[in-house]
mmCIF file of C-alpha atoms and ligand atoms in Angstrom:
data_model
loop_
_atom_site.group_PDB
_atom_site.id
_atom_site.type_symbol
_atom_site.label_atom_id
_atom_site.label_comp_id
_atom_site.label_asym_id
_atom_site.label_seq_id
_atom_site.Cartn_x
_atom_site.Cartn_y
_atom_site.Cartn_z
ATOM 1 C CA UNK A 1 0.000 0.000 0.000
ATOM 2 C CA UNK A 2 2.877 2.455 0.884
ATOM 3 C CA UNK A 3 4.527 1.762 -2.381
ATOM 4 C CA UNK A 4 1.225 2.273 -4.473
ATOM 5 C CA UNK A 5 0.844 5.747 -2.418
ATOM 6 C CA UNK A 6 4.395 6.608 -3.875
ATOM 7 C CA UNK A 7 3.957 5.937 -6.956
ATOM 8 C CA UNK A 8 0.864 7.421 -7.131
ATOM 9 C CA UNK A 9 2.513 10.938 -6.039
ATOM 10 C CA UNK A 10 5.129 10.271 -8.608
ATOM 11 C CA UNK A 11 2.954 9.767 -11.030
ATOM 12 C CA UNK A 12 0.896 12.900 -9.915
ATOM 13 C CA UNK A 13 4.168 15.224 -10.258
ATOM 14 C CA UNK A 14 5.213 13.918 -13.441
ATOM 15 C CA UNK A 15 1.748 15.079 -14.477
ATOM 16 C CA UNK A 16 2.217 17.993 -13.136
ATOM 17 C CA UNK A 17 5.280 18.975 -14.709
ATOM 18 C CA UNK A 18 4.148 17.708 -18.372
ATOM 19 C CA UNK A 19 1.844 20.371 -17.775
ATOM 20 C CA UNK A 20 4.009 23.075 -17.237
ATOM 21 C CA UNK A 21 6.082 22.019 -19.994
ATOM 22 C CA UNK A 22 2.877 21.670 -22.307
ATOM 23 C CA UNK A 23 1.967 25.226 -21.351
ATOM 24 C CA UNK A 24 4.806 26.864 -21.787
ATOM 25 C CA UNK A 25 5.193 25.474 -25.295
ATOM 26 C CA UNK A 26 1.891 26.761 -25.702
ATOM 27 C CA UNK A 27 2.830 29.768 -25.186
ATOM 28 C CA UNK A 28 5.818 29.959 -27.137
ATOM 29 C CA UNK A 29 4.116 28.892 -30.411
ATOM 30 C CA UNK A 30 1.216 31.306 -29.289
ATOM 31 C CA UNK A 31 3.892 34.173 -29.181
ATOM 32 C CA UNK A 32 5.102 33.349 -32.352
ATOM 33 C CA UNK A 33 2.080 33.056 -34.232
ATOM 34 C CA UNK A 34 0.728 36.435 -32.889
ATOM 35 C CA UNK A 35 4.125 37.470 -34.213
ATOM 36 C CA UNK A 36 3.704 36.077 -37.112
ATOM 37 C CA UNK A 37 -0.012 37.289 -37.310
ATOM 38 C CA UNK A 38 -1.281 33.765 -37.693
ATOM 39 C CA UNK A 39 -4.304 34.226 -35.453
ATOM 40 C CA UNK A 40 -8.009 34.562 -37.666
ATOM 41 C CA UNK A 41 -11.324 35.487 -36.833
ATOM 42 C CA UNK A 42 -14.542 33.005 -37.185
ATOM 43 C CA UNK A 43 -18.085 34.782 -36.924
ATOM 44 C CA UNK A 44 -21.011 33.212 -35.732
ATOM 45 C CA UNK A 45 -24.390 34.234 -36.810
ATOM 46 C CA UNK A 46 -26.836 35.165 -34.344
ATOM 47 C CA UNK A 47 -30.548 34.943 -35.686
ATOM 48 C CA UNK A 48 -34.245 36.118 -34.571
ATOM 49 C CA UNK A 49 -36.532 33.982 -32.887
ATOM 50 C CA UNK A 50 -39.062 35.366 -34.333
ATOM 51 C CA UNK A 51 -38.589 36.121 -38.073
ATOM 52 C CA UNK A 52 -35.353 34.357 -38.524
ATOM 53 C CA UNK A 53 -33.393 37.611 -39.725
ATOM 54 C CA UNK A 54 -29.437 37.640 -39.029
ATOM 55 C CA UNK A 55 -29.132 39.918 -36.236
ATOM 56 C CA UNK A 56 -25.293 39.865 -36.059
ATOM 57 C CA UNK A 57 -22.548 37.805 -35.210
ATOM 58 C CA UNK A 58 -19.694 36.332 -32.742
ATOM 59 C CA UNK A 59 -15.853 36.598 -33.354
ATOM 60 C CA UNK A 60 -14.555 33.637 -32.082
ATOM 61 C CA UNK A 61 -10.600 33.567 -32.500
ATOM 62 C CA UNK A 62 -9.215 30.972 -34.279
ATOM 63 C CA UNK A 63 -5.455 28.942 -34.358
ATOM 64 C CA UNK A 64 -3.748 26.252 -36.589
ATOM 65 C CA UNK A 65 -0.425 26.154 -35.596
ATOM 66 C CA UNK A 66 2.412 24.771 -38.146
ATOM 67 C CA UNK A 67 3.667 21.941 -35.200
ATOM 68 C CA UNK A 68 0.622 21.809 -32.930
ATOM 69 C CA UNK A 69 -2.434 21.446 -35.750
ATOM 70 C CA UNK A 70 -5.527 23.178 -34.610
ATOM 71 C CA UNK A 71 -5.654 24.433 -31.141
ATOM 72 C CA UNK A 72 -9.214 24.714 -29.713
ATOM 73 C CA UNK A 73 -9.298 28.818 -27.819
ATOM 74 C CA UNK A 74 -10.509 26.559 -24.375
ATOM 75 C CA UNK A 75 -6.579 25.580 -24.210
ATOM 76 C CA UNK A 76 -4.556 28.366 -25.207
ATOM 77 C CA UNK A 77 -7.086 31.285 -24.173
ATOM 78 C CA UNK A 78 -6.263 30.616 -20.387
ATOM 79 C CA UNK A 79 -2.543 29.956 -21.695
ATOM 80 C CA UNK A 80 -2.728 33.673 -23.320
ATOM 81 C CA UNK A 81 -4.822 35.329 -20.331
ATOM 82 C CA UNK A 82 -2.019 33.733 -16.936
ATOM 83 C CA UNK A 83 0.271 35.560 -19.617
ATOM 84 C CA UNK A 84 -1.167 38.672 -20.549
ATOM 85 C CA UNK A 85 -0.959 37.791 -24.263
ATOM 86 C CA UNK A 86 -4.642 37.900 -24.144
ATOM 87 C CA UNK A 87 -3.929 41.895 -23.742
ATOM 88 C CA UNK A 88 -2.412 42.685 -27.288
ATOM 89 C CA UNK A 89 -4.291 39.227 -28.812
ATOM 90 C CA UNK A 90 -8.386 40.453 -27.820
ATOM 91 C CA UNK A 91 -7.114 44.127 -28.689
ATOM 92 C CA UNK A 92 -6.898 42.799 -32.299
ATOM 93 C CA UNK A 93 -9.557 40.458 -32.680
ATOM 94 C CA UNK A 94 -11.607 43.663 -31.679
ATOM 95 C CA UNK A 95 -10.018 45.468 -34.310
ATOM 96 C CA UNK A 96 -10.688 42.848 -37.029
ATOM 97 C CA UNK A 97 -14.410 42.120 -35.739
ATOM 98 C CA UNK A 98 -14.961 46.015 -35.973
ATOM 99 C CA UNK A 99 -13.447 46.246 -39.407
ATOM 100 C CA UNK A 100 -15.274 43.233 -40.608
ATOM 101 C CA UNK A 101 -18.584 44.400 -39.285
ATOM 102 C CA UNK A 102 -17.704 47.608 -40.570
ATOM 103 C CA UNK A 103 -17.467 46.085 -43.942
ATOM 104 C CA UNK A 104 -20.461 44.638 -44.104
ATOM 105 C CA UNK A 105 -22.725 47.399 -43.411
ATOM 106 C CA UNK A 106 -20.900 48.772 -46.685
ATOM 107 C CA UNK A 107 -22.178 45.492 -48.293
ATOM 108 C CA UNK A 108 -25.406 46.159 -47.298
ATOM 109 C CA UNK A 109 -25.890 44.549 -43.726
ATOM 110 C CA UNK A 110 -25.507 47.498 -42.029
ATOM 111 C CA UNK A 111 -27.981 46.674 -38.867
ATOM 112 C CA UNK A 112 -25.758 43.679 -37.793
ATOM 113 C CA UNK A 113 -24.080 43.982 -34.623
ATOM 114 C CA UNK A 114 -20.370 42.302 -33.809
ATOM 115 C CA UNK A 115 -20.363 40.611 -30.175
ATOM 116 C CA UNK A 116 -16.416 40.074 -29.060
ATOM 117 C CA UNK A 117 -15.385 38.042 -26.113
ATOM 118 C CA UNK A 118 -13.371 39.926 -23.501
ATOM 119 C CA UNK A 119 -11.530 38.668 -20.925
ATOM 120 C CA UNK A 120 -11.707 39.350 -17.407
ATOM 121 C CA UNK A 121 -7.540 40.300 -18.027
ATOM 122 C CA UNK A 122 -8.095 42.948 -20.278
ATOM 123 C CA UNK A 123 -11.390 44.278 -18.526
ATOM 124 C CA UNK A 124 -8.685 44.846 -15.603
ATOM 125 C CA UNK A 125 -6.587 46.919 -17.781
ATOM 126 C CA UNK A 126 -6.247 50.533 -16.623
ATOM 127 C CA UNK A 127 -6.469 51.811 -20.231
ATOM 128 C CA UNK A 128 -9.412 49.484 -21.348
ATOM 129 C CA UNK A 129 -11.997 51.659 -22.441
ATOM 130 C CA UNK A 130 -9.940 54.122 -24.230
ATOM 131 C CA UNK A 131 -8.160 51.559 -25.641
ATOM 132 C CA UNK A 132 -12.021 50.281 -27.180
ATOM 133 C CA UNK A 133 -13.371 53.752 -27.890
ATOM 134 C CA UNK A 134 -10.220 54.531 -29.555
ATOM 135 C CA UNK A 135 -10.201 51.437 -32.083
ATOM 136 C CA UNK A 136 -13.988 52.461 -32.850
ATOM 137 C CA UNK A 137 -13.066 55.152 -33.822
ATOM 138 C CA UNK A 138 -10.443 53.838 -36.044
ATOM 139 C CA UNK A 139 -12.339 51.358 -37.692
ATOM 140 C CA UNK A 140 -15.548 53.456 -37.812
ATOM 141 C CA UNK A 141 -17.755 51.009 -36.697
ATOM 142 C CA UNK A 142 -20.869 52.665 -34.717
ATOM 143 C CA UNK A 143 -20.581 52.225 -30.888
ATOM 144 C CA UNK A 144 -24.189 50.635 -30.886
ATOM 145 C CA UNK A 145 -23.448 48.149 -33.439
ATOM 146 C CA UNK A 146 -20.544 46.685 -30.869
ATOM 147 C CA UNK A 147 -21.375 44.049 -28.327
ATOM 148 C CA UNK A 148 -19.143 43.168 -25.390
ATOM 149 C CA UNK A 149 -19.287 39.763 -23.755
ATOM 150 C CA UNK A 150 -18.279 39.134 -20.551
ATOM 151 C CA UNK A 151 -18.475 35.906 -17.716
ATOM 152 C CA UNK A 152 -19.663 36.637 -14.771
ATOM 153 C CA UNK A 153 -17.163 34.592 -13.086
ATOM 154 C CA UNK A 154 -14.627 37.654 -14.384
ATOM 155 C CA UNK A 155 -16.388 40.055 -11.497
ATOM 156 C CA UNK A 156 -15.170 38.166 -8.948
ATOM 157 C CA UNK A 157 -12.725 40.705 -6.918
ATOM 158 C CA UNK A 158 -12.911 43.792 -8.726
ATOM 159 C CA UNK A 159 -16.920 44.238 -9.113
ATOM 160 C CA UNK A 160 -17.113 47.946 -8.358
ATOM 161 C CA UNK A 161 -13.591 48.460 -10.886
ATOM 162 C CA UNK A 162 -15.681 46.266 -13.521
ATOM 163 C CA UNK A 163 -18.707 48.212 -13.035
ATOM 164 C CA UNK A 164 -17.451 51.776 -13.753
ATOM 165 C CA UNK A 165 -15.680 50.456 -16.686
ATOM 166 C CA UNK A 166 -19.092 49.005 -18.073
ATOM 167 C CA UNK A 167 -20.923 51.819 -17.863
ATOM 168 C CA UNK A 168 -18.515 54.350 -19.008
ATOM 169 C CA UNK A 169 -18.941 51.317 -22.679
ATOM 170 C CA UNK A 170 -22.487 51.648 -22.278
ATOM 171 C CA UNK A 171 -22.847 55.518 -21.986
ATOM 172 C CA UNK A 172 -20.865 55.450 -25.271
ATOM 173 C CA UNK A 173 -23.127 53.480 -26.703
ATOM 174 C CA UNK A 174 -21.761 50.366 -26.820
ATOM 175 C CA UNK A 175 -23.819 46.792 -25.882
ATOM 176 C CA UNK A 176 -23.193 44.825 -22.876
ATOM 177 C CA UNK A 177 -23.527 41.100 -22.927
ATOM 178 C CA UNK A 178 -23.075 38.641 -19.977
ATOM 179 C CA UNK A 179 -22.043 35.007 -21.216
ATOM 180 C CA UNK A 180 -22.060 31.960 -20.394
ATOM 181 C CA UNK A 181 -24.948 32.157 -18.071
ATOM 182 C CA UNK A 182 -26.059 29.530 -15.905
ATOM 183 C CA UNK A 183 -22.583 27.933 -15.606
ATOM 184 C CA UNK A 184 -20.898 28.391 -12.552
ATOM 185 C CA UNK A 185 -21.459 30.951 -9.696
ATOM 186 C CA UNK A 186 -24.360 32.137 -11.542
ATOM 187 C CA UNK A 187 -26.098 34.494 -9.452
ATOM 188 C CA UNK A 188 -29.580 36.292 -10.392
ATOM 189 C CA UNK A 189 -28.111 39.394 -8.006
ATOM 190 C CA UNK A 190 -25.493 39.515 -10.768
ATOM 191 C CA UNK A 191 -28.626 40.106 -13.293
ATOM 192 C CA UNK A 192 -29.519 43.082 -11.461
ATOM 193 C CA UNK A 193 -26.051 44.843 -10.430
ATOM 194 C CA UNK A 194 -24.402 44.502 -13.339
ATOM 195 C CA UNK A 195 -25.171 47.370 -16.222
ATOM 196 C CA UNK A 196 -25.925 44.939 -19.410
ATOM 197 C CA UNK A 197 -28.545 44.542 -22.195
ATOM 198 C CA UNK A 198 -28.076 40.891 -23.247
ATOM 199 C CA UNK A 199 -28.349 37.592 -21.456
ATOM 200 C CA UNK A 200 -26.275 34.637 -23.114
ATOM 201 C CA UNK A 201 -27.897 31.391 -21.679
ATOM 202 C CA UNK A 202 -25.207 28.795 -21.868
ATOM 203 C CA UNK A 203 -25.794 26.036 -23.847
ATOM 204 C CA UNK A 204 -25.722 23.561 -21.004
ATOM 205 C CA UNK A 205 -29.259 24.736 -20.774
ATOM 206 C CA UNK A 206 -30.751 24.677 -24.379
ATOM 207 C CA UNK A 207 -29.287 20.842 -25.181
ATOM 208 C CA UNK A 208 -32.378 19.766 -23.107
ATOM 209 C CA UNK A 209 -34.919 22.681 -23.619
ATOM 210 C CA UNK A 210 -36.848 20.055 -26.279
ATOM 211 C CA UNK A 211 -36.686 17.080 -24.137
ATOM 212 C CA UNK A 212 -37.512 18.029 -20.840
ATOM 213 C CA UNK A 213 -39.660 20.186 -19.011
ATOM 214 C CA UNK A 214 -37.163 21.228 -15.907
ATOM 215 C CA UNK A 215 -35.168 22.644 -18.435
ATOM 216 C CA UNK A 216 -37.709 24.557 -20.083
ATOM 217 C CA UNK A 217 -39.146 26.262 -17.061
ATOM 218 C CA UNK A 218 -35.664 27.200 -16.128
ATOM 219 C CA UNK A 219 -35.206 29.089 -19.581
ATOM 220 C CA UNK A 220 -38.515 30.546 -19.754
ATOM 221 C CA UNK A 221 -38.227 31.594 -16.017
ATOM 222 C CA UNK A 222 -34.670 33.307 -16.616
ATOM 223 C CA UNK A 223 -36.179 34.857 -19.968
ATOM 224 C CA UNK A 224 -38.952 36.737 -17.890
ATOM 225 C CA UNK A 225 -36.889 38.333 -15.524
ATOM 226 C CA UNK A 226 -34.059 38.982 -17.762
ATOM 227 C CA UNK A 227 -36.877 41.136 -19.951
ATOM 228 C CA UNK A 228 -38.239 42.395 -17.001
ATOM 229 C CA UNK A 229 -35.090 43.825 -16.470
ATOM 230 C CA UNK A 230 -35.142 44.900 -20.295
ATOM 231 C CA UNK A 231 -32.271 42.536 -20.814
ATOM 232 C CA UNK A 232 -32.595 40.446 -24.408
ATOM 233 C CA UNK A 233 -32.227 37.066 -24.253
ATOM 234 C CA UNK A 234 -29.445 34.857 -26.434
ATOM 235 C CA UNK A 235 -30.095 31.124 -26.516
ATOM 236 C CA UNK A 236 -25.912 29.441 -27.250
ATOM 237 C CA UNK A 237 -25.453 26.320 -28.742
ATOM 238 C CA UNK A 238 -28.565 25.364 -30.292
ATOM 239 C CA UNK A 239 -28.483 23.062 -32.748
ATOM 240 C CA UNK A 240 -31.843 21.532 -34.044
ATOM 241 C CA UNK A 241 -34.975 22.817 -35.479
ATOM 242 C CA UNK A 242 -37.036 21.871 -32.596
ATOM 243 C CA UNK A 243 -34.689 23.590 -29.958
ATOM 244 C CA UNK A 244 -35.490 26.896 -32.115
ATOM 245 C CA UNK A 245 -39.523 26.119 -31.831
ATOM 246 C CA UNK A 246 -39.393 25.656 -27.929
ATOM 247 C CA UNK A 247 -36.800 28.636 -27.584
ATOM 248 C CA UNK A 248 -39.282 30.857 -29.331
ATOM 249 C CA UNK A 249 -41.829 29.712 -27.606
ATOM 250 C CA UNK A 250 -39.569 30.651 -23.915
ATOM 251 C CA UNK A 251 -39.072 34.103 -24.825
ATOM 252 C CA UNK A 252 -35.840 33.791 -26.292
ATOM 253 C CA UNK A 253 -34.811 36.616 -28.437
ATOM 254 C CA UNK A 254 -31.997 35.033 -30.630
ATOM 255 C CA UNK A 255 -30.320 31.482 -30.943
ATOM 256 C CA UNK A 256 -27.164 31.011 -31.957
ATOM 257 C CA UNK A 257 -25.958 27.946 -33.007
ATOM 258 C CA UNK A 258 -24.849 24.749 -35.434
ATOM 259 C CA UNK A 259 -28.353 24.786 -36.417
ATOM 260 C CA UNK A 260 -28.413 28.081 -38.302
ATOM 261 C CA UNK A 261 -24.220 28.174 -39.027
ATOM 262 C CA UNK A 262 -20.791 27.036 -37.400
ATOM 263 C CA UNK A 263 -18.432 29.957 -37.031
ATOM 264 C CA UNK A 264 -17.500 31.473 -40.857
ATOM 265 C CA UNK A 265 -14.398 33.033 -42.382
ATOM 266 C CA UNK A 266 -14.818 35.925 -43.249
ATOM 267 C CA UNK A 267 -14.796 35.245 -46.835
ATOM 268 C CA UNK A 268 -17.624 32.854 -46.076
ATOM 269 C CA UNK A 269 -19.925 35.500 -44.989
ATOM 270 C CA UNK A 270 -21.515 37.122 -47.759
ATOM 271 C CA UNK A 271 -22.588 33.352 -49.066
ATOM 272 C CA UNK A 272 -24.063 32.429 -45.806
ATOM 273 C CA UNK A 273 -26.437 35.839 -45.710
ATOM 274 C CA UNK A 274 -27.447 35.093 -49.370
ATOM 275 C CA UNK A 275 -28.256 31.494 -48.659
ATOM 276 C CA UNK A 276 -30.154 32.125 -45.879
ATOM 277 C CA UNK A 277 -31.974 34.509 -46.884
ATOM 278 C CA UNK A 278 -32.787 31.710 -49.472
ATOM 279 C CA UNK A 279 -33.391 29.633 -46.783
ATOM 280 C CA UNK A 280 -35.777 31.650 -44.631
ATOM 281 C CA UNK A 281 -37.886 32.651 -47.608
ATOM 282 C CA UNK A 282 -38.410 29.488 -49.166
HETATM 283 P P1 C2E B 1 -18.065 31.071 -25.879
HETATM 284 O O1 C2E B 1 -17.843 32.542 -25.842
HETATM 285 O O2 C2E B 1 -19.142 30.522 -24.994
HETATM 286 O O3 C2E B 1 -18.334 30.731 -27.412
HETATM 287 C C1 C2E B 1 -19.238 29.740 -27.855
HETATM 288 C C2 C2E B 1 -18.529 28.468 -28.197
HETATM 289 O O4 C2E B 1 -19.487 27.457 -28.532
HETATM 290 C C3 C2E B 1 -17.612 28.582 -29.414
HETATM 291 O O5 C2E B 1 -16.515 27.690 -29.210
HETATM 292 C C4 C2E B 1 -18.520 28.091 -30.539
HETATM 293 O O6 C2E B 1 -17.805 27.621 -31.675
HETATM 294 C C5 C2E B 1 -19.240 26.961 -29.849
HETATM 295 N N1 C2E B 1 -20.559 26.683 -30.444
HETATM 296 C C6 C2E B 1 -21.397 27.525 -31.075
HETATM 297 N N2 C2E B 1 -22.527 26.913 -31.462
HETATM 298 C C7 C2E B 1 -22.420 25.623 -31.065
HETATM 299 C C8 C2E B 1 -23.291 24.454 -31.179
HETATM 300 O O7 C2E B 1 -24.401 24.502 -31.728
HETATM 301 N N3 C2E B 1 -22.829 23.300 -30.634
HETATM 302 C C9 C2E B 1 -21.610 23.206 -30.029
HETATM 303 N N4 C2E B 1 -21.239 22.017 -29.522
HETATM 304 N N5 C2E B 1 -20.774 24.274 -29.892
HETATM 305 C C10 C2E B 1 -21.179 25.468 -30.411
HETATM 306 P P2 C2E B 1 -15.004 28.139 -29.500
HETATM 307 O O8 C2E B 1 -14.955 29.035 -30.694
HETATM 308 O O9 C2E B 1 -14.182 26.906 -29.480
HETATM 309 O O10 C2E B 1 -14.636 29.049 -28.262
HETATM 310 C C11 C2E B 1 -14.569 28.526 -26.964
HETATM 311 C C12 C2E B 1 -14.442 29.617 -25.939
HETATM 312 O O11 C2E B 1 -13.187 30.288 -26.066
HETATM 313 C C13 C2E B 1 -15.492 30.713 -26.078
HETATM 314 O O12 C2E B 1 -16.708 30.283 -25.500
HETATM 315 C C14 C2E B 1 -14.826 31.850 -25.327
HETATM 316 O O13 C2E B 1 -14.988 31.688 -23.942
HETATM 317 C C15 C2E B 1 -13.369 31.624 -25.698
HETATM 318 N N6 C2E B 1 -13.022 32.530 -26.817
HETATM 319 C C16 C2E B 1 -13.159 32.336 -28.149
HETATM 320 N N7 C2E B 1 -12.717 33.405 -28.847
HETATM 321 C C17 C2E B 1 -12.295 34.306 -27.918
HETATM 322 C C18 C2E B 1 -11.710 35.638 -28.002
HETATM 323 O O14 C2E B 1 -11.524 36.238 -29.077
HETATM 324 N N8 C2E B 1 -11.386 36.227 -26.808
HETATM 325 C C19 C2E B 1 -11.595 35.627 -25.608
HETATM 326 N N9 C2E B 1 -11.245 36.273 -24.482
HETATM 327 N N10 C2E B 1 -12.149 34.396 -25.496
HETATM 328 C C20 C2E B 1 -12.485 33.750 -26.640
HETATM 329 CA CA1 CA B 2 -19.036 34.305 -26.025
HETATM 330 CA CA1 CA B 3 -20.976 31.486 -24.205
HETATM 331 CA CA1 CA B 4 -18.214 29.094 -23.174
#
């Protein structure tokens, strides 16, 4: 027994140390390819509930690396954030969301609005929200077509800090969005302190929405105090037709999902409003 306990903490530090040295190779090659500008941008479509019109999208970041392959942004996001790569990196996906969004209202989709993910690392910055207004202004893109999503579990410490910053977005016009919601220390006091407009329900609660009824009286529940709050409400991860029926039916505002499109290119984006506009028509 006293050898098994050994080699079991063995064991435990090798682990331990294969993930330090899988981290910091991480970040290496993360380095380099932010160097080497090797980062891209996916957009998600986010649609109506009720008509089925595109209402905007989500940059999601995206990385192949030469010797790693793909790398998913759930490993090398916290990688880039204990680093404070995630500074310079979500200062240029904003940059390339705004430009692409500004873009497409030029193409004629001008009423789309651009959510980006923000980390609870660069929220803490001391120069965040010039550093925002200022690459608005660069790109051009109108502060009310810009959504910023947050996690709630990015509040934790500096509230009041986070606060003041959020309002001082949302007084220039620009949308609040709190993600991820219902995954963990969701809080309903969090609903009422913090200054958003949009309510991401996680997708850990729309997989069952169509199947069972707990689930759906815990959507349609959040949905009515989230409006009574005049929040909107964005459904994550739904991927089937009759998810999109019952979500409607909850009060849910959008859905985003595999249903209506994986992430895009960018090139990719034009083709996807045509077709679905094909789509939602016909
Ligand atoms: P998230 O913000 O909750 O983004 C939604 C994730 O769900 C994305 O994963 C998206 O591709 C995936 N997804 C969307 N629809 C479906 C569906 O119908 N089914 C399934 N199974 N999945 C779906 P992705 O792109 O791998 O991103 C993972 C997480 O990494 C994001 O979760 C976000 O927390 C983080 N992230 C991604 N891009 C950025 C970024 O630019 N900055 C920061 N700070 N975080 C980012
Ligand atoms: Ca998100
Ligand atoms: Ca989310
Ligand atoms: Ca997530």
């Amino acid at each position: 027994a006293k050898d098994s306990g050994r080699g079991r903490i063995c064991t435990f530090t090798a682990d331990m140390n294969l993930k330090v040295v899988e981290r910091m190779r991480l970040l290496s090659r993360a380095r380099l390819a932010f160097d080497r500008q090797a980062f891209t941008v996916h957009y998600q479509p986010q649609v109506a509930t009720r008509d089925g019109r595109v209402r905007g999208f989500e940059a999601l970041v995206r990385w192949t690396d030469q010797e790693l392959g793909p790398v998913s942004p759930d490993r090398f996001i916290p990688v880039c954030e204990d680093s404070g790569l995630i500074v310079p990196l979500g200062l240029w996906v904003l940059e390339t969301a705004c430009i692409e969004a500004a873009g497409l209202a030029c193409r004629g989709a001008g009423d789309v609005t651009m959510s980006v993910n923000m980390s609870a690392v660069q929220l803490a910055q001391h120069d965040f929200v010039p550093r925002v207004l200022e690459i608005l202004a660069r790109t051009g893109l109108p502060a009310n077509r810009l959504e910023l999503e947050i996690t709630e579990s990015q509040m934790i410490g500096s509230l009041d800090a986070a606060i003041g910053k959020l309002n001082a977005l949302r007084k220039a016009g620009i949308h609040i969005a709190l993600d991820d919601f219902g995954t963990g220390y969701s809080s309903l006091t969090y609903l009422r302190t913090l200054p958003i407009n949009t309510l991401k329900l996680d997708k850990a609660f729309i997989d069952d929405v169509h199947r069972r009824p707990d689930a759906r009286s815990m959507v349609s529940s959040i949905s009515r105090i989230a409006h009574d709050l005049r929040h909107s409400v964005v459904a994550e991860g739904v991927e089937e037709a009759a998810q999109w029926e019952v979500l409607s039916l909850m009060g849910c505002d959008l859905i985003q999902g595999y249903f209506v499109s994986r992430p895009l290119p960018a090139d990719r984006i034009d083709a996807f409003l045509a077709a679905w506009e094909d789509r939602r028509a016909g």
